[in-house]
Amino acid sequence: MSKNKKFARESAVTMTEMVLPNDTNTLNNLMGGKLMHWMDIVSAIAAQKHSNSMVVTASVDNISFGKPIRLGDVVTLKAKVTRAFNSSMEVHIEVSAENIPSGTKVESNRAYFTFVAVDKQGIPHAVPELIPETAEEQELFDSALRRRQLRLVLAKRMQPEEASELRSIFKIPE
Ligand SMILES: CC(C)(COP(=O)(O)OP(=O)(O)OC[C@H]1O[C@@H](n2cnc3c(N)ncnc32)[C@H](O)[C@@H]1OP(=O)(O)O)[C@@H](O)C(=O)NCCC(=O)NCCS
């Protein structure tokens, strides 16, 4: 594959952490901020690998904390680039938590982070195209355009009328 096109597997990253006392709140559950820090790191590494560049976090989509992660659990974070645009890349992160002594494992969080490849002056530059290979990657690739438009509209970087992919969701006539 040429340097201008890359597969998601070429930049996919898996990171494993153990929840230690300094990572927890007073209920002995993993602090949300600590988990977001790990999510930022694992997804930034995937974006760096895809772009072979420094990257900055441009945005984070909503993260909800459905199930607490306990002190002593082993947390696995998997990050994959879903789509590259011009200078920006969307990265999908899946988080699971495993309690090794009891043998239980739960899927705890999912999120999308957007990174922008920048030079030493912080100026954005173009990144390689992402080529989806599997059906799941294709689905994430296709839906990435809708998510991009939604986050750019919310960030007031795109006019709602320009968001072609959102028209059907919000029932905006052509
Ligand atoms: C992200 C940043 C580099 C964008 O710079 P800019 O001068 O606005 O550049 P542009 O308008 O050309 O946008 C560059 C890309 O960023 C994307 N972008 C900008 N803001 C975004 C946002 N809120 N959400 C998603 N993407 C965003 C644009 O869509 C564009 O993507 P594209 O090239 O793939 O089309 C700049 O805003 C920045 O440096 N922000 C601070 C980053 C940072 O410090 N992160 C750490 C978190 S505290």
Short mmCIF file of C-alpha atoms and ligand atoms in Angstrom, two decimals:
data_model
loop_
_atom_site.label_atom_id
_atom_site.label_comp_id
_atom_site.label_asym_id
_atom_site.label_seq_id
_atom_site.Cartn_x
_atom_site.Cartn_y
_atom_site.Cartn_z
CA MET A 1 0.00 0.00 0.00
CA SER A 2 1.35 3.45 -0.93
CA LYS A 3 2.15 6.02 1.74
CA ASN A 4 -0.88 8.05 0.62
CA LYS A 5 -3.21 5.17 1.49
CA LYS A 6 -3.16 3.03 4.61
CA PHE A 7 -5.17 0.25 6.22
CA ALA A 8 -6.62 0.64 9.73
CA ARG A 9 -4.65 -2.39 10.95
CA GLU A 10 -1.37 -0.60 10.16
CA SER A 11 -2.00 1.95 12.90
CA ALA A 12 -4.25 0.02 15.32
CA VAL A 13 -3.06 0.20 18.94
CA THR A 14 -3.92 -1.86 22.03
CA MET A 15 -2.94 -0.50 25.44
CA THR A 16 -3.30 -2.34 28.76
CA GLU A 17 -3.36 -0.69 32.18
CA MET A 18 -4.07 -1.85 35.73
CA VAL A 19 -6.24 0.34 37.99
CA LEU A 20 -4.06 1.34 40.96
CA PRO A 21 -5.10 3.23 44.12
CA ASN A 22 -3.97 6.61 42.71
CA ASP A 23 -6.32 6.13 39.72
CA THR A 24 -9.50 5.79 41.79
CA ASN A 25 -12.15 7.90 43.49
CA THR A 26 -13.33 7.45 47.08
CA LEU A 27 -15.54 4.52 46.01
CA ASN A 28 -12.45 2.67 44.70
CA ASN A 29 -13.67 3.07 41.11
CA LEU A 30 -11.51 4.31 38.24
CA MET A 31 -11.74 8.12 37.91
CA GLY A 32 -13.41 9.23 34.67
CA GLY A 33 -10.61 11.73 34.00
CA LYS A 34 -7.96 9.01 34.29
CA LEU A 35 -9.81 6.83 31.78
CA MET A 36 -10.15 9.77 29.37
CA HIS A 37 -6.40 10.40 29.72
CA TRP A 38 -5.68 6.79 28.70
CA MET A 39 -8.19 7.06 25.82
CA ASP A 40 -6.49 10.24 24.61
CA ILE A 41 -3.07 8.57 24.67
CA VAL A 42 -4.04 5.33 22.91
CA SER A 43 -5.97 7.14 20.19
CA ALA A 44 -3.25 9.77 19.70
CA ILE A 45 -0.72 6.96 19.11
CA ALA A 46 -3.02 5.42 16.45
CA ALA A 47 -3.39 8.82 14.75
CA GLN A 48 0.37 9.40 14.89
CA LYS A 49 1.00 6.00 13.33
CA HIS A 50 -1.53 6.64 10.57
CA SER A 51 -0.13 10.07 9.73
CA ASN A 52 3.54 9.56 10.66
CA SER A 53 3.22 12.97 12.23
CA MET A 54 2.67 14.89 15.43
CA VAL A 55 -1.04 15.24 16.15
CA VAL A 56 -3.26 17.35 18.38
CA THR A 57 -6.66 16.39 19.81
CA ALA A 58 -9.26 18.50 18.02
CA SER A 59 -12.40 17.06 19.59
CA VAL A 60 -13.82 14.27 21.72
CA ASP A 61 -17.33 12.95 21.16
CA ASN A 62 -19.55 12.23 24.12
CA ILE A 63 -18.26 9.63 26.56
CA SER A 64 -20.61 7.95 29.00
CA PHE A 65 -19.62 5.83 31.95
CA GLY A 66 -22.16 3.04 32.11
CA LYS A 67 -20.32 0.56 34.32
CA PRO A 68 -17.76 1.36 37.00
CA ILE A 69 -14.25 -0.03 36.61
CA ARG A 70 -12.87 -1.26 39.95
CA LEU A 71 -9.55 -0.96 41.72
CA GLY A 72 -7.32 -3.81 40.54
CA ASP A 73 -9.16 -4.33 37.22
CA VAL A 74 -7.11 -4.66 34.05
CA VAL A 75 -8.26 -2.14 31.45
CA THR A 76 -7.75 -2.78 27.73
CA LEU A 77 -8.07 0.12 25.31
CA LYS A 78 -8.21 -0.57 21.56
CA ALA A 79 -7.86 2.34 19.13
CA LYS A 80 -8.35 2.26 15.36
CA VAL A 81 -8.51 5.05 12.79
CA THR A 82 -11.94 4.89 11.13
CA ARG A 83 -11.44 7.54 8.45
CA ALA A 84 -8.99 10.22 7.41
CA PHE A 85 -10.22 13.46 5.87
CA ASN A 86 -7.76 16.20 4.87
CA SER A 87 -5.62 16.87 7.93
CA SER A 88 -7.97 15.25 10.45
CA MET A 89 -8.52 11.63 11.45
CA GLU A 90 -11.36 10.06 13.42
CA VAL A 91 -10.26 7.34 15.87
CA HIS A 92 -12.61 4.82 17.49
CA ILE A 93 -11.71 3.59 20.98
CA GLU A 94 -13.16 0.54 22.72
CA VAL A 95 -12.54 0.05 26.43
CA SER A 96 -13.01 -3.19 28.35
CA ALA A 97 -12.28 -4.01 31.97
CA GLU A 98 -11.32 -7.43 33.26
CA ASN A 99 -11.27 -8.67 36.82
CA ILE A 100 -8.73 -11.44 36.55
CA PRO A 101 -9.37 -13.25 39.89
CA SER A 102 -13.14 -13.52 39.22
CA GLY A 103 -12.74 -14.08 35.48
CA THR A 104 -15.26 -11.34 34.55
CA LYS A 105 -14.84 -8.97 31.63
CA VAL A 106 -17.10 -6.05 30.67
CA GLU A 107 -17.20 -3.68 27.72
CA SER A 108 -17.21 -0.36 29.53
CA ASN A 109 -16.88 2.52 27.05
CA ARG A 110 -16.67 3.50 23.40
CA ALA A 111 -15.78 6.88 22.00
CA TYR A 112 -14.56 8.76 18.96
CA PHE A 113 -11.66 11.20 19.15
CA THR A 114 -10.61 13.50 16.30
CA PHE A 115 -6.95 14.34 15.78
CA VAL A 116 -5.31 16.79 13.41
CA ALA A 117 -1.81 16.18 12.01
CA VAL A 118 0.33 19.28 12.50
CA ASP A 119 3.87 20.40 11.80
CA LYS A 120 6.24 21.89 14.40
CA GLN A 121 4.47 25.25 14.09
CA GLY A 122 1.09 23.61 14.75
CA ILE A 123 -0.03 24.06 11.13
CA PRO A 124 -2.33 21.26 9.88
CA HIS A 125 -1.14 19.15 6.93
CA ALA A 126 -2.61 16.39 4.77
CA VAL A 127 -2.69 12.78 5.99
CA PRO A 128 -2.91 9.47 4.07
CA GLU A 129 -6.33 8.20 3.04
CA LEU A 130 -7.72 5.31 5.15
CA ILE A 131 -8.81 2.23 3.21
CA PRO A 132 -11.40 0.09 5.05
CA GLU A 133 -10.91 -3.68 4.67
CA THR A 134 -13.59 -5.40 6.77
CA ALA A 135 -17.38 -4.92 6.83
CA GLU A 136 -17.09 -3.32 10.29
CA GLU A 137 -14.38 -0.94 9.09
CA GLN A 138 -16.51 -0.03 6.08
CA GLU A 139 -19.50 0.73 8.35
CA LEU A 140 -17.35 2.93 10.61
CA PHE A 141 -15.82 4.61 7.54
CA ASP A 142 -19.23 5.40 6.01
CA SER A 143 -20.75 6.71 9.25
CA ALA A 144 -17.64 8.83 10.02
CA LEU A 145 -18.80 11.49 7.56
CA ARG A 146 -22.07 11.95 9.45
CA ARG A 147 -20.25 12.19 12.80
CA ARG A 148 -17.75 14.68 11.33
CA GLN A 149 -20.52 16.93 10.10
CA LEU A 150 -22.33 16.74 13.44
CA ARG A 151 -19.22 17.70 15.44
CA LEU A 152 -18.30 20.50 13.02
CA VAL A 153 -21.82 21.94 13.21
CA LEU A 154 -21.73 21.75 17.04
CA ALA A 155 -18.30 23.45 17.01
CA LYS A 156 -19.77 26.16 14.74
CA ARG A 157 -17.24 25.26 12.05
CA MET A 158 -19.91 24.20 9.57
CA GLN A 159 -23.27 25.71 8.73
CA PRO A 160 -26.14 23.26 9.35
CA GLU A 161 -27.26 23.80 5.73
CA GLU A 162 -23.89 22.44 4.50
CA ALA A 163 -24.24 19.23 6.52
CA SER A 164 -25.57 17.02 3.70
CA GLU A 165 -25.34 13.80 5.73
CA LEU A 166 -27.45 15.21 8.56
CA ARG A 167 -30.40 16.32 6.45
CA SER A 168 -32.26 13.03 6.74
CA ILE A 169 -31.68 12.78 10.51
CA PHE A 170 -33.01 16.25 11.22
CA LYS A 171 -35.55 16.06 8.38
CA ILE A 172 -34.16 19.19 6.70
CA PRO A 173 -35.55 19.51 3.16
CA GLU A 174 -33.05 19.62 0.26
C1 LIG B 1 -7.17 21.57 15.78
C2 LIG B 1 -6.43 22.76 15.17
C3 LIG B 1 -5.03 22.32 14.75
C4 LIG B 1 -7.22 23.19 13.93
O1 LIG B 1 -6.53 24.29 13.40
P1 LIG B 1 -7.21 25.35 12.41
O2 LIG B 1 -6.26 26.43 12.20
O3 LIG B 1 -8.58 25.68 12.90
O4 LIG B 1 -7.22 24.53 11.08
P2 LIG B 1 -8.37 24.24 10.03
O5 LIG B 1 -9.57 25.13 10.13
O6 LIG B 1 -7.63 24.17 8.73
O7 LIG B 1 -8.84 22.77 10.42
C5 LIG B 1 -7.95 21.69 10.34
C6 LIG B 1 -8.72 20.43 10.57
O8 LIG B 1 -9.19 20.42 11.92
C7 LIG B 1 -10.53 20.00 11.92
N1 LIG B 1 -11.17 20.53 13.11
C8 LIG B 1 -11.03 21.75 13.62
N2 LIG B 1 -11.78 21.87 14.73
C9 LIG B 1 -12.41 20.70 14.90
C10 LIG B 1 -13.34 20.21 15.86
N3 LIG B 1 -13.79 20.95 16.87
N4 LIG B 1 -13.77 18.94 15.72
C11 LIG B 1 -13.33 18.15 14.72
N5 LIG B 1 -12.45 18.57 13.78
C12 LIG B 1 -12.01 19.83 13.87
C13 LIG B 1 -11.09 20.59 10.65
O9 LIG B 1 -12.30 19.97 10.28
C14 LIG B 1 -9.96 20.31 9.69
O10 LIG B 1 -10.05 18.95 9.26
P3 LIG B 1 -9.74 18.54 7.72
O11 LIG B 1 -8.42 19.17 7.35
O12 LIG B 1 -9.65 17.06 7.75
O13 LIG B 1 -10.86 19.05 6.90
C15 LIG B 1 -6.35 23.97 16.17
O14 LIG B 1 -7.66 24.39 16.45
C16 LIG B 1 -5.62 23.63 17.43
O15 LIG B 1 -4.39 23.61 17.46
N6 LIG B 1 -6.36 23.37 18.51
C17 LIG B 1 -5.75 23.04 19.82
C18 LIG B 1 -5.37 21.57 19.85
C19 LIG B 1 -4.93 21.17 21.23
O16 LIG B 1 -4.21 21.88 21.89
N7 LIG B 1 -5.37 19.98 21.66
C20 LIG B 1 -5.08 19.50 22.95
C21 LIG B 1 -6.32 19.51 23.77
S1 LIG B 1 -6.30 20.70 25.06
#
